[in-house]
Each structure stands twice: as structure tokens, then as C-alpha cells.
Coordinates of C-alpha atoms in Angstrom, one line a residue:
X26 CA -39.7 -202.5 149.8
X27 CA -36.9 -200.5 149.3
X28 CA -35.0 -198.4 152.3
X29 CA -35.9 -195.1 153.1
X30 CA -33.4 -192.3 153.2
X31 CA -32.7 -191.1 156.9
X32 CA -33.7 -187.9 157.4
X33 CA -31.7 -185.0 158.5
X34 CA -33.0 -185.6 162.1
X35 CA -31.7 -189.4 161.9
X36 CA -28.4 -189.2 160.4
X37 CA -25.2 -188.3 162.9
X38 CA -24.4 -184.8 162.2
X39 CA -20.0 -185.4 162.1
X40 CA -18.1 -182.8 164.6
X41 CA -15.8 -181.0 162.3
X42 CA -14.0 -177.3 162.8
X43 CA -14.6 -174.8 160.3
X44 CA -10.8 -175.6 158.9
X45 CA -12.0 -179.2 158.1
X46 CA -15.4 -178.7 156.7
X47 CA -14.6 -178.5 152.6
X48 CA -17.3 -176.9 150.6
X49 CA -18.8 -179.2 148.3
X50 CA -19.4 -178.1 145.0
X51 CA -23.2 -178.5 143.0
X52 CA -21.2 -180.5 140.1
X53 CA -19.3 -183.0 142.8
X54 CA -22.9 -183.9 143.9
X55 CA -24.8 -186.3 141.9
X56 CA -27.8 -188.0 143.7
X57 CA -29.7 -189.3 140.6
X58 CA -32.9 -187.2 141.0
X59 CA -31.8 -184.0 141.3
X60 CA -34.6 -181.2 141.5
X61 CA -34.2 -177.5 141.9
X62 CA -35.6 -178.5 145.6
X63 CA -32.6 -180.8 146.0
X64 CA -30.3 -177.8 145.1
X65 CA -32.0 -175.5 147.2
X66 CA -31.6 -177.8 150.2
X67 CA -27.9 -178.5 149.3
X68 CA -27.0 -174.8 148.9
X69 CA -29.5 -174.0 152.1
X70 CA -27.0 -176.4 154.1
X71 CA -24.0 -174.6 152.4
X72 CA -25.2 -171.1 153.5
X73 CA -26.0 -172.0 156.7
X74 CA -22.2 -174.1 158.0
X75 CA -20.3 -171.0 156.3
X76 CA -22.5 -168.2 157.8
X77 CA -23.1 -170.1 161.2
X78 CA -21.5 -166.9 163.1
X79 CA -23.1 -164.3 161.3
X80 CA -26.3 -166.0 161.2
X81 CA -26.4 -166.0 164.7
X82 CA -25.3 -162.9 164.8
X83 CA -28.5 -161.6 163.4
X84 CA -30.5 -164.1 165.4
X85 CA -29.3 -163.0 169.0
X86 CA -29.3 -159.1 167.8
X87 CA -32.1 -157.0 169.5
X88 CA -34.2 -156.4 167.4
X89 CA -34.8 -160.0 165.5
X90 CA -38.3 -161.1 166.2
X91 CA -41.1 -163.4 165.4
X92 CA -41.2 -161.5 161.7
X93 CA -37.4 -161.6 161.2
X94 CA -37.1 -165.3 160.4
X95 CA -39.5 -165.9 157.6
X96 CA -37.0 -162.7 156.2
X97 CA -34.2 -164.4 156.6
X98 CA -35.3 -167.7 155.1
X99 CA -36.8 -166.1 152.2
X100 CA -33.3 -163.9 151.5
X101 CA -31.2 -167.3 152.4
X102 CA -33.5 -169.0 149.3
X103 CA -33.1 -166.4 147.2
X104 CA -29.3 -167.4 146.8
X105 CA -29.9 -170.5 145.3
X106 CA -31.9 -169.0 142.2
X107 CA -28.8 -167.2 141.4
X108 CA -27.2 -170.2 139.7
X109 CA -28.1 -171.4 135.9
X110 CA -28.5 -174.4 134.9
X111 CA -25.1 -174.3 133.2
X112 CA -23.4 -173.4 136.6
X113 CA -24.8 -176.0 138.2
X114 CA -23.8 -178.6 135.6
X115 CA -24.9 -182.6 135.7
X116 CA -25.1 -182.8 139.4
X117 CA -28.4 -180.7 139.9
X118 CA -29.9 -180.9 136.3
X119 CA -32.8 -178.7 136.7
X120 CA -36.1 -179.7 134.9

């Protein structure tokens, strides 16, 4: 039986200062089995490390809620539909 990929929760999250952390772009990664889901997870954890501050931002302001996250997730997707299939290149071939 082949070994499972770790998931997020498993695998040691590296310390690193904004200054360090170098954006990786969709065509530098090329896992084999790319799906739109992959790319959405990829740019997902893109969004999130270079909008940590002003995400939290908006989660610590006054009037964020219980409604206010779905929102947020649902706006924070959207971005990754914004790419073609030609932008993305061979690393995230979308079927």
C-alpha cells in the first residue's frame, strides 16, 4: 500500500518572516494530478500568508460575525477563478 500524503494538520508548518516567504508561482508547481481543487487550495494558501494582517484585520473588526466568514471564504475562492488555463500553464492543467 502506498503512503498517504500528510495532511495540512501533520506536516510542520516552517517559521519564516514575511521577507523570507517567496511566492510560489502556479507553473513552478507540478504535483502530477493537478485539479482546479488543487489550484484552489494552492492559491487559497497564497492569499491567506500574504494577506495574514489584513485578514485579521477584518476578523478582529466589530462588526465580523458568525455570517461574515462564509463571506469571506466565498470572496477569498472567487480569486482563484480569475486565472485561465493558459495563465496557469502545465503546473495546474485544468480538466
Amino acid at each position: 500500500m502506498a503512503p498517504t500524503k500528510p495532511t495540512a494538520a501533520e506536516e510542520p508548518s516552517p517559521t519564516l518572516t514575511k521577507s523570507q516567504e517567496a511566492p510560489i508561482s502556479p507553473s513552478e508547481h507540478s504535483p502530477s494530478s493537478d485539479t482546479p481543487a488543487d489550484f484552489e487550495t494552492f492559491y487559497l494558501q497564497q492569499v491567506t500568508q500574504e494577506f495574514a494582517d489584513d485578514i485579521d484585520k477584518l476578523r478582529n473588526a466589530s462588526d465580523f460575525n458568525e455570517k461574515s466568514l462564509p463571506v469571506l471564504i466565498a470572496t477569498l475562492k472567487q480569486g482563484a477563478k480569475l486565472y485561465s488555463e493558459e495563465e496557469l500553464g502545465d503546473g495546474f492543467a485544468l480538466r
